[in-house]
Short mmCIF file of C-alpha atoms and ligand atoms in Angstrom, two decimals:
data_model
loop_
_atom_site.label_atom_id
_atom_site.label_comp_id
_atom_site.label_asym_id
_atom_site.label_seq_id
_atom_site.Cartn_x
_atom_site.Cartn_y
_atom_site.Cartn_z
CA MET A 1 -17.71 15.78 -14.97
CA GLU A 2 -14.19 14.82 -14.01
CA ARG A 3 -13.65 12.99 -10.77
CA VAL A 4 -11.69 14.81 -8.04
CA LEU A 5 -9.46 13.08 -5.50
CA ILE A 6 -10.55 13.53 -1.92
CA LYS A 7 -7.18 15.05 -1.00
CA ASP A 8 -7.75 17.78 -3.58
CA ALA A 9 -11.40 18.29 -2.64
CA LEU A 10 -10.39 18.84 0.99
CA LEU A 11 -7.87 21.49 -0.09
CA SER A 12 -10.44 23.55 -1.96
CA ASN A 13 -10.56 27.23 -1.01
CA VAL A 14 -14.08 27.78 -2.23
CA PRO A 15 -17.36 25.87 -2.13
CA LEU A 16 -18.09 24.00 -5.34
CA GLU A 17 -21.54 23.69 -6.83
CA GLN A 18 -20.56 20.53 -8.70
CA ILE A 19 -18.08 17.92 -7.60
CA ARG A 20 -17.65 14.25 -8.39
CA ILE A 21 -15.70 11.90 -6.13
CA ALA A 22 -15.37 8.18 -5.57
CA GLY A 23 -14.21 6.03 -2.69
CA TRP A 24 -15.00 3.35 -0.19
CA ILE A 25 -17.27 3.74 2.80
CA ARG A 26 -15.31 3.79 6.03
CA THR A 27 -18.37 4.35 8.22
CA ARG A 28 -22.00 4.88 7.63
CA ARG A 29 -24.41 6.50 10.07
CA ASP A 30 -28.14 6.72 9.49
CA ALA A 31 -29.95 9.57 11.16
CA LYS A 32 -33.47 10.89 10.87
CA GLY A 33 -33.89 12.21 7.36
CA PHE A 34 -30.39 11.46 6.01
CA SER A 35 -27.36 9.21 6.05
CA PHE A 36 -23.78 10.24 6.78
CA LEU A 37 -20.98 8.53 4.91
CA GLU A 38 -17.29 8.81 5.73
CA LEU A 39 -15.68 8.21 2.35
CA ASN A 40 -12.00 7.46 1.71
CA ASP A 41 -10.33 7.03 -1.67
CA GLY A 42 -6.77 6.35 -0.48
CA SER A 43 -5.43 9.66 -1.79
CA CYS A 44 -4.89 10.84 1.78
CA LEU A 45 -5.52 9.84 5.35
CA SER A 46 -8.64 11.99 5.74
CA ASN A 47 -12.13 10.91 4.85
CA ILE A 48 -14.68 13.25 3.41
CA GLN A 49 -18.10 13.40 4.97
CA CYS A 50 -20.99 12.95 2.53
CA ILE A 51 -24.63 13.56 3.33
CA VAL A 52 -27.40 11.77 1.50
CA ASP A 53 -30.99 12.86 2.06
CA GLU A 54 -33.59 10.23 2.66
CA GLY A 55 -36.17 9.82 -0.06
CA THR A 56 -33.75 10.65 -2.88
CA THR A 57 -32.67 8.16 -5.57
CA ALA A 58 -29.16 8.50 -4.21
CA HIS A 59 -30.38 7.27 -0.86
CA LYS A 60 -32.16 4.34 -2.47
CA ALA A 61 -28.91 3.36 -4.21
CA LEU A 62 -27.30 3.28 -0.79
CA LEU A 63 -29.63 0.62 0.51
CA SER A 64 -27.10 -2.20 0.75
CA ALA A 65 -24.01 -0.03 1.10
CA ASN A 66 -22.08 -0.74 4.26
CA THR A 67 -18.51 -0.33 5.47
CA GLY A 68 -16.17 -1.29 2.65
CA ALA A 69 -18.57 -0.65 -0.23
CA GLY A 70 -17.16 1.21 -3.25
CA LEU A 71 -19.14 4.00 -4.84
CA ILE A 72 -18.99 7.09 -6.98
CA LEU A 73 -21.08 10.16 -6.32
CA SER A 74 -21.64 13.76 -7.25
CA GLY A 75 -23.03 16.71 -5.39
CA SER A 76 -21.80 20.00 -4.01
CA LEU A 77 -18.90 20.78 -1.74
CA VAL A 78 -20.18 22.96 1.08
CA PRO A 79 -18.77 24.23 4.38
CA SER A 80 -19.42 21.65 7.07
CA PRO A 81 -21.31 22.86 10.11
CA GLY A 82 -20.02 19.81 12.02
CA LYS A 83 -16.81 19.67 14.03
CA GLY A 84 -13.55 18.26 12.70
CA GLN A 85 -13.85 19.02 9.02
CA ARG A 86 -13.97 22.10 6.85
CA TRP A 87 -15.94 20.67 3.94
CA GLU A 88 -18.65 18.12 3.35
CA ILE A 89 -20.52 16.93 0.31
CA ARG A 90 -24.28 17.18 -0.14
CA VAL A 91 -24.91 14.26 -2.43
CA ARG A 92 -27.21 14.46 -5.45
CA ASP A 93 -26.34 11.34 -7.46
CA LEU A 94 -24.77 8.18 -6.23
CA GLU A 95 -23.83 4.95 -7.92
CA LEU A 96 -23.01 1.93 -5.84
CA LEU A 97 -20.13 0.09 -7.56
CA GLY A 98 -19.41 -2.81 -5.24
CA VAL A 99 -20.92 -3.92 -1.95
CA ALA A 100 -19.09 -5.52 0.99
CA ASP A 101 -21.13 -8.01 2.96
CA PRO A 102 -20.95 -7.00 6.64
CA GLU A 103 -21.19 -10.67 7.65
CA THR A 104 -17.97 -11.58 5.88
CA TYR A 105 -15.98 -8.36 5.28
CA PRO A 106 -13.17 -8.60 7.85
CA LEU A 107 -12.50 -4.89 8.30
CA GLN A 108 -15.33 -3.82 10.51
CA LYS A 109 -14.98 -0.84 12.76
CA LYS A 110 -13.23 -2.52 15.70
CA ARG A 111 -9.46 -2.45 16.12
CA HIS A 112 -7.58 -5.43 14.75
CA SER A 113 -4.22 -6.77 15.83
CA ASP A 114 -1.19 -6.43 13.54
CA GLU A 115 -0.96 -10.24 13.48
CA PHE A 116 -4.50 -10.61 12.24
CA LEU A 117 -4.03 -7.88 9.67
CA ARG A 118 -0.92 -9.63 8.34
CA SER A 119 -3.12 -12.60 7.50
CA ILE A 120 -5.23 -10.31 5.27
CA ALA A 121 -2.43 -8.30 3.70
CA HIS A 122 -4.56 -7.82 0.58
CA LEU A 123 -7.12 -5.88 2.63
CA ARG A 124 -5.14 -4.30 5.47
CA VAL A 125 -3.95 -1.44 3.27
CA ARG A 126 -7.55 -0.19 3.47
CA THR A 127 -7.04 0.71 7.13
CA ASN A 128 -5.70 4.09 8.21
CA LYS A 129 -2.41 2.76 9.54
CA TYR A 130 -1.46 0.56 6.61
CA GLY A 131 -2.71 3.04 4.05
CA ALA A 132 -0.49 5.65 5.70
CA ALA A 133 2.45 3.23 5.73
CA MET A 134 2.15 2.67 1.99
CA ARG A 135 1.86 6.38 1.24
CA VAL A 136 4.95 7.03 3.38
CA ARG A 137 6.70 4.22 1.51
CA SER A 138 5.97 5.96 -1.76
CA GLU A 139 7.01 9.39 -0.51
CA ALA A 140 10.23 8.03 1.01
CA ALA A 141 11.21 6.29 -2.23
CA PHE A 142 10.56 9.47 -4.14
CA ALA A 143 12.51 11.56 -1.59
CA ILE A 144 15.52 9.24 -1.93
CA HIS A 145 15.52 9.49 -5.71
CA GLN A 146 15.11 13.23 -5.52
CA TRP A 147 17.86 13.76 -2.95
CA LEU A 148 20.36 11.60 -4.78
CA ARG A 149 19.52 13.16 -8.11
CA GLU A 150 20.00 16.62 -6.66
CA HIS A 151 23.41 15.47 -5.48
CA SER A 152 24.40 14.33 -8.98
CA PHE A 153 23.96 10.58 -8.51
CA TYR A 154 22.84 8.59 -11.52
CA TYR A 155 20.22 5.92 -10.94
CA VAL A 156 21.50 2.63 -12.34
CA HIS A 157 19.94 -0.81 -12.52
CA THR A 158 22.01 -3.78 -11.44
CA PRO A 159 21.03 -7.38 -12.15
CA ILE A 160 18.68 -9.33 -9.93
CA LEU A 161 19.85 -12.66 -11.34
CA THR A 162 23.48 -13.03 -10.46
CA GLY A 163 26.40 -15.44 -10.37
CA SER A 164 28.26 -13.71 -7.53
CA ASP A 165 27.82 -13.64 -3.77
CA CYS A 166 28.58 -10.07 -2.79
CA GLU A 167 28.35 -10.49 0.95
CA GLY A 168 29.99 -13.92 0.98
CA ALA A 169 27.55 -15.06 3.61
CA GLY A 170 26.01 -17.77 1.42
CA GLU A 171 22.51 -16.58 2.26
CA MET A 172 21.33 -16.75 -1.32
CA PHE A 173 18.23 -18.04 -3.04
CA ARG A 174 19.05 -20.33 -5.91
CA VAL A 175 17.24 -19.76 -9.20
CA SER A 176 16.87 -22.71 -11.53
CA THR A 177 14.77 -24.01 -14.39
CA ASP A 178 15.03 -27.63 -13.33
CA GLY A 179 12.38 -27.58 -10.66
CA GLY A 180 14.92 -28.31 -7.94
CA GLN A 181 15.88 -31.69 -9.43
CA ASN A 182 19.44 -30.77 -9.96
CA SER A 183 20.58 -29.61 -6.57
CA SER A 184 24.36 -29.60 -6.81
CA SER A 185 25.57 -28.76 -10.29
CA ASP A 186 25.05 -25.67 -12.40
CA ASP A 187 21.78 -25.07 -14.08
CA SER A 188 21.80 -25.52 -17.84
CA PHE A 189 20.11 -22.22 -18.59
CA PHE A 190 23.07 -20.04 -17.69
CA GLY A 191 25.66 -22.80 -17.63
CA LYS A 192 26.47 -21.77 -14.07
CA THR A 193 24.74 -21.44 -10.73
CA CYS A 194 22.32 -18.55 -10.60
CA HIS A 195 21.12 -16.75 -7.49
CA LEU A 196 18.89 -13.85 -6.60
CA THR A 197 21.07 -10.88 -5.71
CA VAL A 198 21.89 -10.08 -2.08
CA SER A 199 23.29 -6.68 -3.09
CA GLY A 200 23.90 -4.74 -6.28
CA GLN A 201 27.16 -3.36 -4.92
CA LEU A 202 29.72 -5.15 -7.07
CA GLU A 203 28.03 -4.09 -10.29
CA ALA A 204 27.36 -0.61 -8.86
CA GLU A 205 31.12 -0.28 -8.30
CA ALA A 206 31.75 -0.95 -11.99
CA LEU A 207 29.24 1.74 -12.91
CA ALA A 208 30.59 4.23 -10.34
CA LEU A 209 34.07 3.75 -11.77
CA ALA A 210 32.76 5.17 -15.03
CA LEU A 211 29.91 7.50 -14.07
CA GLY A 212 31.41 8.78 -10.82
CA ARG A 213 28.33 8.78 -8.64
CA VAL A 214 25.62 6.17 -8.99
CA TYR A 215 23.02 4.42 -6.92
CA THR A 216 20.84 1.37 -7.21
CA PHE A 217 17.45 1.10 -5.55
CA GLY A 218 15.83 -2.24 -5.98
CA PRO A 219 14.73 -5.53 -4.52
CA THR A 220 17.26 -7.65 -2.67
CA PHE A 221 16.95 -11.21 -1.42
CA ARG A 222 18.42 -12.98 1.57
CA ALA A 223 17.81 -16.52 2.67
CA GLU A 224 18.66 -15.72 6.27
CA ASN A 225 16.62 -18.01 8.40
CA SER A 226 16.22 -15.39 11.08
CA ASN A 227 12.69 -14.81 12.15
CA THR A 228 13.15 -11.36 13.60
CA ALA A 229 11.15 -8.17 13.38
CA ARG A 230 13.93 -6.61 11.24
CA HIS A 231 14.70 -9.25 8.63
CA ALA A 232 12.79 -10.02 5.46
CA ALA A 233 13.71 -12.50 2.74
CA GLU A 234 12.82 -9.89 0.10
CA PHE A 235 13.54 -6.25 0.86
CA TRP A 236 14.60 -3.12 -0.96
CA MET A 237 18.00 -1.56 -0.68
CA VAL A 238 19.38 1.81 -1.73
CA GLU A 239 23.05 1.50 -2.66
CA PRO A 240 24.95 4.66 -3.53
CA GLU A 241 28.51 4.25 -4.78
CA MET A 242 31.01 7.10 -5.26
CA ALA A 243 34.34 7.21 -7.03
CA PHE A 244 37.15 9.37 -5.63
CA ALA A 245 35.76 8.96 -2.14
CA ASP A 246 36.89 7.51 1.17
CA LEU A 247 35.15 6.32 4.31
CA ARG A 248 34.72 9.84 5.62
CA ASP A 249 32.89 10.89 2.45
CA ASP A 250 30.81 7.74 2.71
CA MET A 251 29.70 8.51 6.27
CA HIS A 252 28.80 12.07 5.37
CA LEU A 253 26.81 10.93 2.40
CA ALA A 254 24.82 8.42 4.43
CA GLU A 255 24.09 10.85 7.24
CA ASP A 256 23.10 13.64 4.87
CA LEU A 257 20.86 11.35 2.85
CA LEU A 258 19.09 10.05 5.97
CA LYS A 259 18.57 13.55 7.31
CA GLY A 260 17.40 14.85 3.96
CA VAL A 261 14.81 12.10 3.66
CA MET A 262 13.56 12.63 7.21
CA ARG A 263 13.12 16.34 6.58
CA SER A 264 11.42 15.78 3.29
CA LEU A 265 8.95 13.36 4.88
CA LEU A 266 8.23 15.74 7.76
CA GLU A 267 7.22 18.20 5.11
CA ARG A 268 5.43 16.02 2.59
CA SER A 269 3.80 13.37 4.76
CA SER A 270 2.87 15.37 7.83
CA ASP A 271 -0.67 13.96 8.14
CA ASP A 272 0.42 10.36 7.85
CA LEU A 273 3.37 10.85 10.21
CA ALA A 274 1.05 12.54 12.73
CA LEU A 275 -1.04 9.38 12.74
CA PHE A 276 2.03 7.29 13.58
CA ASP A 277 3.05 9.82 16.21
CA ARG A 278 -0.38 9.48 17.82
CA PHE A 279 -1.04 5.76 17.57
CA VAL A 280 2.22 3.94 16.91
CA GLN A 281 5.26 5.70 18.39
CA PRO A 282 4.76 8.57 20.82
CA ASN A 283 7.14 11.47 20.05
CA LEU A 284 7.91 10.17 16.58
CA LEU A 285 7.80 13.68 15.11
CA LYS A 286 10.11 15.04 17.78
CA LYS A 287 12.50 12.16 17.16
CA LEU A 288 12.56 12.88 13.42
CA GLU A 289 13.11 16.60 14.08
CA ASP A 290 15.99 15.80 16.44
CA TRP A 291 17.71 13.24 14.28
CA SER A 292 17.44 15.33 11.14
CA GLY A 293 18.65 18.50 12.89
CA SER A 294 22.09 20.04 13.09
CA ARG A 295 23.52 17.60 15.66
CA SER A 296 25.86 15.13 13.93
CA PHE A 297 25.46 11.41 14.34
CA VAL A 298 27.79 10.00 16.98
CA HIS A 299 31.00 8.37 15.67
CA LEU A 300 32.47 5.37 17.48
CA PRO A 301 35.22 3.06 16.25
CA TYR A 302 34.48 -0.61 16.83
CA GLY A 303 37.33 -0.95 19.33
CA GLU A 304 35.84 1.76 21.49
CA CYS A 305 32.42 0.09 21.31
CA ILE A 306 33.91 -3.10 22.68
CA GLU A 307 35.41 -1.20 25.62
CA ILE A 308 32.08 0.51 26.29
CA LEU A 309 30.22 -2.79 26.20
CA LYS A 310 32.78 -4.51 28.40
CA ASN A 311 32.71 -1.76 31.01
CA CYS A 312 28.97 -1.19 31.20
CA SER A 313 26.85 -2.73 33.92
CA VAL A 314 24.56 -4.64 31.57
CA LYS A 315 24.89 -8.41 31.50
CA PHE A 316 24.70 -9.42 27.82
CA GLU A 317 23.59 -12.82 26.65
CA HIS A 318 26.45 -12.89 24.12
CA PRO A 319 29.80 -12.27 25.82
CA VAL A 320 31.80 -9.28 24.59
CA SER A 321 35.39 -9.44 23.42
CA TYR A 322 37.40 -7.82 20.65
CA GLY A 323 36.65 -9.59 17.39
CA ILE A 324 33.01 -10.53 17.95
CA ASP A 325 30.31 -9.54 15.53
CA LEU A 326 28.07 -7.11 17.38
CA GLN A 327 24.76 -8.78 18.28
CA THR A 328 21.41 -7.04 18.34
CA GLU A 329 21.58 -6.60 22.12
CA HIS A 330 24.96 -4.88 21.78
CA GLU A 331 23.81 -2.67 18.94
CA ARG A 332 20.71 -1.67 20.83
CA PHE A 333 22.67 -0.83 23.94
CA LEU A 334 25.05 1.36 21.98
CA ALA A 335 22.38 3.20 20.01
CA GLU A 336 19.61 3.38 22.58
CA VAL A 337 21.30 3.55 25.95
CA TYR A 338 24.81 4.79 25.38
CA CYS A 339 24.18 7.30 22.57
CA SER A 340 20.38 7.74 22.50
CA PHE A 341 21.03 8.98 19.00
CA PRO A 342 22.02 7.50 15.65
CA VAL A 343 25.61 6.27 15.83
CA ILE A 344 28.12 5.39 13.12
CA ILE A 345 30.39 2.51 14.04
CA THR A 346 33.61 2.32 12.06
CA ASP A 347 36.71 0.20 11.60
CA TYR A 348 35.44 -3.29 12.27
CA PRO A 349 37.86 -6.22 12.48
CA ARG A 350 38.59 -7.41 8.96
CA ALA A 351 37.78 -11.03 9.84
CA ILE A 352 34.05 -10.35 10.35
CA LYS A 353 33.52 -8.27 7.20
CA PRO A 354 33.27 -9.16 3.49
CA PHE A 355 36.20 -9.37 1.11
CA TYR A 356 35.66 -6.09 -0.68
CA MET A 357 36.27 -3.77 2.29
CA ARG A 358 39.49 -1.80 2.30
CA ASP A 359 42.20 -2.90 4.73
CA ASN A 360 43.22 -0.24 7.21
CA ASP A 361 46.91 0.37 7.83
CA ASP A 362 46.74 -1.39 11.22
CA GLY A 363 46.37 -4.70 9.38
CA LEU A 364 43.52 -5.65 11.74
CA THR A 365 40.55 -3.55 10.75
CA VAL A 366 38.77 -2.45 7.60
CA ALA A 367 37.35 0.89 6.49
CA ALA A 368 33.78 -0.13 7.27
CA MET A 369 30.90 1.80 8.73
CA ASP A 370 27.49 0.76 10.02
CA ILE A 371 24.83 3.21 11.11
CA LEU A 372 22.75 2.06 14.06
CA VAL A 373 19.63 3.84 15.24
CA PRO A 374 17.70 3.50 18.49
CA GLY A 375 14.73 1.16 18.20
CA ILE A 376 15.97 -0.62 15.08
CA GLY A 377 19.71 -1.23 15.17
CA GLU A 378 21.60 -1.39 11.87
CA ILE A 379 20.04 0.62 9.11
CA VAL A 380 23.09 1.28 6.91
CA GLY A 381 26.11 -0.88 6.14
CA GLY A 382 28.91 0.48 4.01
CA SER A 383 32.62 0.78 3.43
CA GLN A 384 35.46 2.15 1.44
CA ARG A 385 36.28 -0.52 -1.12
CA GLU A 386 39.65 -2.22 -1.52
CA GLU A 387 41.01 -0.53 -4.64
CA ARG A 388 44.49 -2.16 -4.53
CA LEU A 389 44.57 -5.18 -6.81
CA GLY A 390 47.20 -7.10 -4.86
CA ARG A 391 45.38 -6.67 -1.57
CA LEU A 392 42.05 -7.62 -3.09
CA GLU A 393 43.40 -10.80 -4.66
CA ALA A 394 45.14 -11.77 -1.44
CA LYS A 395 41.91 -11.27 0.48
CA MET A 396 39.87 -13.37 -1.94
CA ASP A 397 42.42 -16.14 -1.59
CA GLU A 398 42.43 -15.85 2.15
CA MET A 399 38.64 -16.10 2.25
CA GLY A 400 38.57 -19.16 0.04
CA MET A 401 36.80 -17.42 -2.83
CA MET A 402 37.36 -18.27 -6.45
CA PRO A 403 39.12 -15.14 -7.79
CA GLU A 404 38.53 -16.25 -11.40
CA ARG A 405 34.81 -15.79 -10.88
CA TYR A 406 35.42 -12.19 -9.93
CA TRP A 407 37.81 -11.47 -12.80
CA TRP A 408 35.76 -8.52 -13.92
CA TYR A 409 35.69 -7.08 -10.39
CA SER A 410 39.47 -7.36 -10.23
CA ASP A 411 39.70 -5.69 -13.66
CA LEU A 412 38.22 -2.57 -12.06
CA ARG A 413 41.44 -2.47 -9.99
CA ARG A 414 43.61 -3.34 -12.93
CA PHE A 415 42.49 -0.42 -15.08
CA GLY A 416 42.31 3.08 -13.65
CA SER A 417 41.63 2.02 -10.11
CA VAL A 418 40.69 4.88 -7.76
CA PRO A 419 39.52 5.07 -4.15
CA HIS A 420 35.77 4.58 -3.93
CA ALA A 421 33.13 3.95 -1.31
CA GLY A 422 29.46 3.22 -0.89
CA PHE A 423 26.82 1.79 1.36
CA GLY A 424 23.52 -0.04 1.49
CA LEU A 425 20.53 1.52 3.19
CA GLY A 426 17.78 -0.96 4.05
CA PHE A 427 14.66 0.73 2.74
CA GLU A 428 12.26 -1.09 5.07
CA ARG A 429 14.44 -0.29 8.07
CA LEU A 430 14.29 3.35 7.01
CA LEU A 431 10.49 3.07 6.88
CA MET A 432 10.48 1.60 10.38
CA LEU A 433 12.45 4.66 11.48
CA LEU A 434 10.09 7.04 9.70
CA THR A 435 6.84 5.48 10.94
CA GLY A 436 7.80 3.94 14.28
CA ILE A 437 6.36 0.64 13.04
CA ALA A 438 8.25 -2.03 14.96
CA ASN A 439 7.92 -5.00 12.63
CA ILE A 440 9.36 -5.08 9.12
CA ARG A 441 6.36 -7.19 8.05
CA ASP A 442 4.19 -4.12 8.47
CA VAL A 443 6.09 -1.74 6.20
CA LEU A 444 6.15 -4.21 3.29
CA PRO A 445 2.89 -4.57 1.37
CA PHE A 446 3.31 -8.33 0.99
CA PRO A 447 6.16 -9.45 3.26
CA ARG A 448 8.24 -12.52 2.50
CA THR A 449 9.74 -14.12 5.59
CA PRO A 450 10.58 -17.73 6.48
CA GLY A 451 7.38 -19.74 6.15
CA ASN A 452 5.42 -16.91 4.51
CA LEU A 453 4.77 -16.73 0.80
CA ASP A 454 1.09 -15.86 0.72
CA PHE A 455 -0.37 -13.32 -1.66
O1 4AD B 1 25.01 -4.51 5.64
P1 4AD B 1 24.54 -5.14 4.36
O2 4AD B 1 24.54 -6.62 4.27
O3 4AD B 1 25.46 -4.48 3.26
C1 4AD B 1 25.51 -4.82 1.93
O4 4AD B 1 24.78 -5.60 1.39
C2 4AD B 1 26.50 -4.01 1.17
N1 4AD B 1 26.85 -4.75 -0.04
C3 4AD B 1 25.90 -2.67 0.85
C4 4AD B 1 26.81 -1.76 0.10
O5 4AD B 1 27.85 -1.39 0.63
N2 4AD B 1 26.45 -1.37 -1.10
O6 4AD B 1 23.08 -4.63 4.03
C5 4AD B 1 22.81 -3.25 3.95
C6 4AD B 1 21.54 -2.90 4.69
C7 4AD B 1 21.57 -3.24 6.18
O7 4AD B 1 22.20 -2.23 6.91
C8 4AD B 1 20.10 -3.32 6.50
O8 4AD B 1 19.54 -2.03 6.68
C9 4AD B 1 19.52 -3.90 5.22
O9 4AD B 1 20.44 -3.67 4.20
N3 4AD B 1 19.29 -5.35 5.36
C10 4AD B 1 18.08 -5.92 5.52
N4 4AD B 1 16.87 -5.39 5.60
C11 4AD B 1 15.83 -6.24 5.75
N5 4AD B 1 15.93 -7.57 5.81
C12 4AD B 1 17.15 -8.16 5.72
N6 4AD B 1 17.25 -9.48 5.76
C13 4AD B 1 18.29 -7.32 5.56
N7 4AD B 1 19.62 -7.56 5.44
C14 4AD B 1 20.19 -6.35 5.31
MG1 MG B 2 25.53 -5.12 7.53
#
């Protein structure tokens, strides 16, 4: 008999004389005459209740089966007389596949702290919260692909090993074959210095300037030594890039994509999101409904933000003046207090943004946009790209870059250059938004942060 997933068993419309399922014991209760098992197979948040009569061979097989044990069983799916569930399984045959010693298995029934669970990342996904987080992660990735595909974006793959520094922030991991012996000069494998990519944007631009609309969705690496709840050394980024588009198109695309993904998750992951709404972030569902509704994200040019910050009554740790890079405290004030809604900040001073952003006519600012959301801060960073060769070369010079290294990037402006724009959406930050989970370490299955490379 074929095995059925618990999520499908629970959706059955009719009782089933024969059913075969497998899973791990979440709880076991022994009563007079029978044992109750709450079984979970990871296919959904819900467990299925299984009843094993005492004196049967199935019950004998259960002898050493405690919380965490893996087993496979068959029996019949019958209406449950108990509260809280529609169906239960009366077990006929049961095979214990793997026991979990209650003396040493760390996931016993009590509640564990997030910190403790991080130290057992290989097991924490067996809990309701982390299982739900990983299912939401999967659904969100799928929703992004689906949304972009429906909007005629081609999924492209940009290199992970790279010779360029897209963001110019120097926060790159070096890749070498020399075991770190040769710290200054180029590695012999490529004949030049190789890094892990901080963004697939530059290559995505080349592809967009042929395919029109593309996106990358892959792992990204940053050696930022910032131990915050929002930074990881390895994270995933979605980077759409559009030809024949300006900043306005870019902002619309980002807002529509975010809203589309929120709505899709409200539909497809309602059980898992309800868990987060109940135990992690009160009113999460209402927040997602609001943010994905018809109200547009707030738009604020950087200059206006500075005025707002200067004139508000809050005393910031980092002083505010035109030209500063907005700090977390500023971003949070703007998104959480001033707007209480997602906000798109545009037209940052050119001096604090990377070389590829398009100069505005004022000579001071660039066509940049960041989306900030309450509770997280920056979730999207994007811009219209500088498509004018002369301006681009001047900027590279000005920023002390080596233009000859970016010859191919300049070529894109030399041959058939057109206005184009794109952005990067931090996938983990999106998951923090979708689940209410406050620490990026808890939406990554095996987080990499300064000092952490376990698992
Ligand atoms: O703003 P960033 O640095 O933009 C870029 O990399 C552009 N090249 C993207 C583009 O235009 N194609 O990064 C984009 C987003 C941020 O808004 C943030 O959500 C996320 O990536 N991000 C991080 N997420 C987790 N950990 C980190 N260390 C992150 N750094 C950036
Ligand atoms: Mg940014």
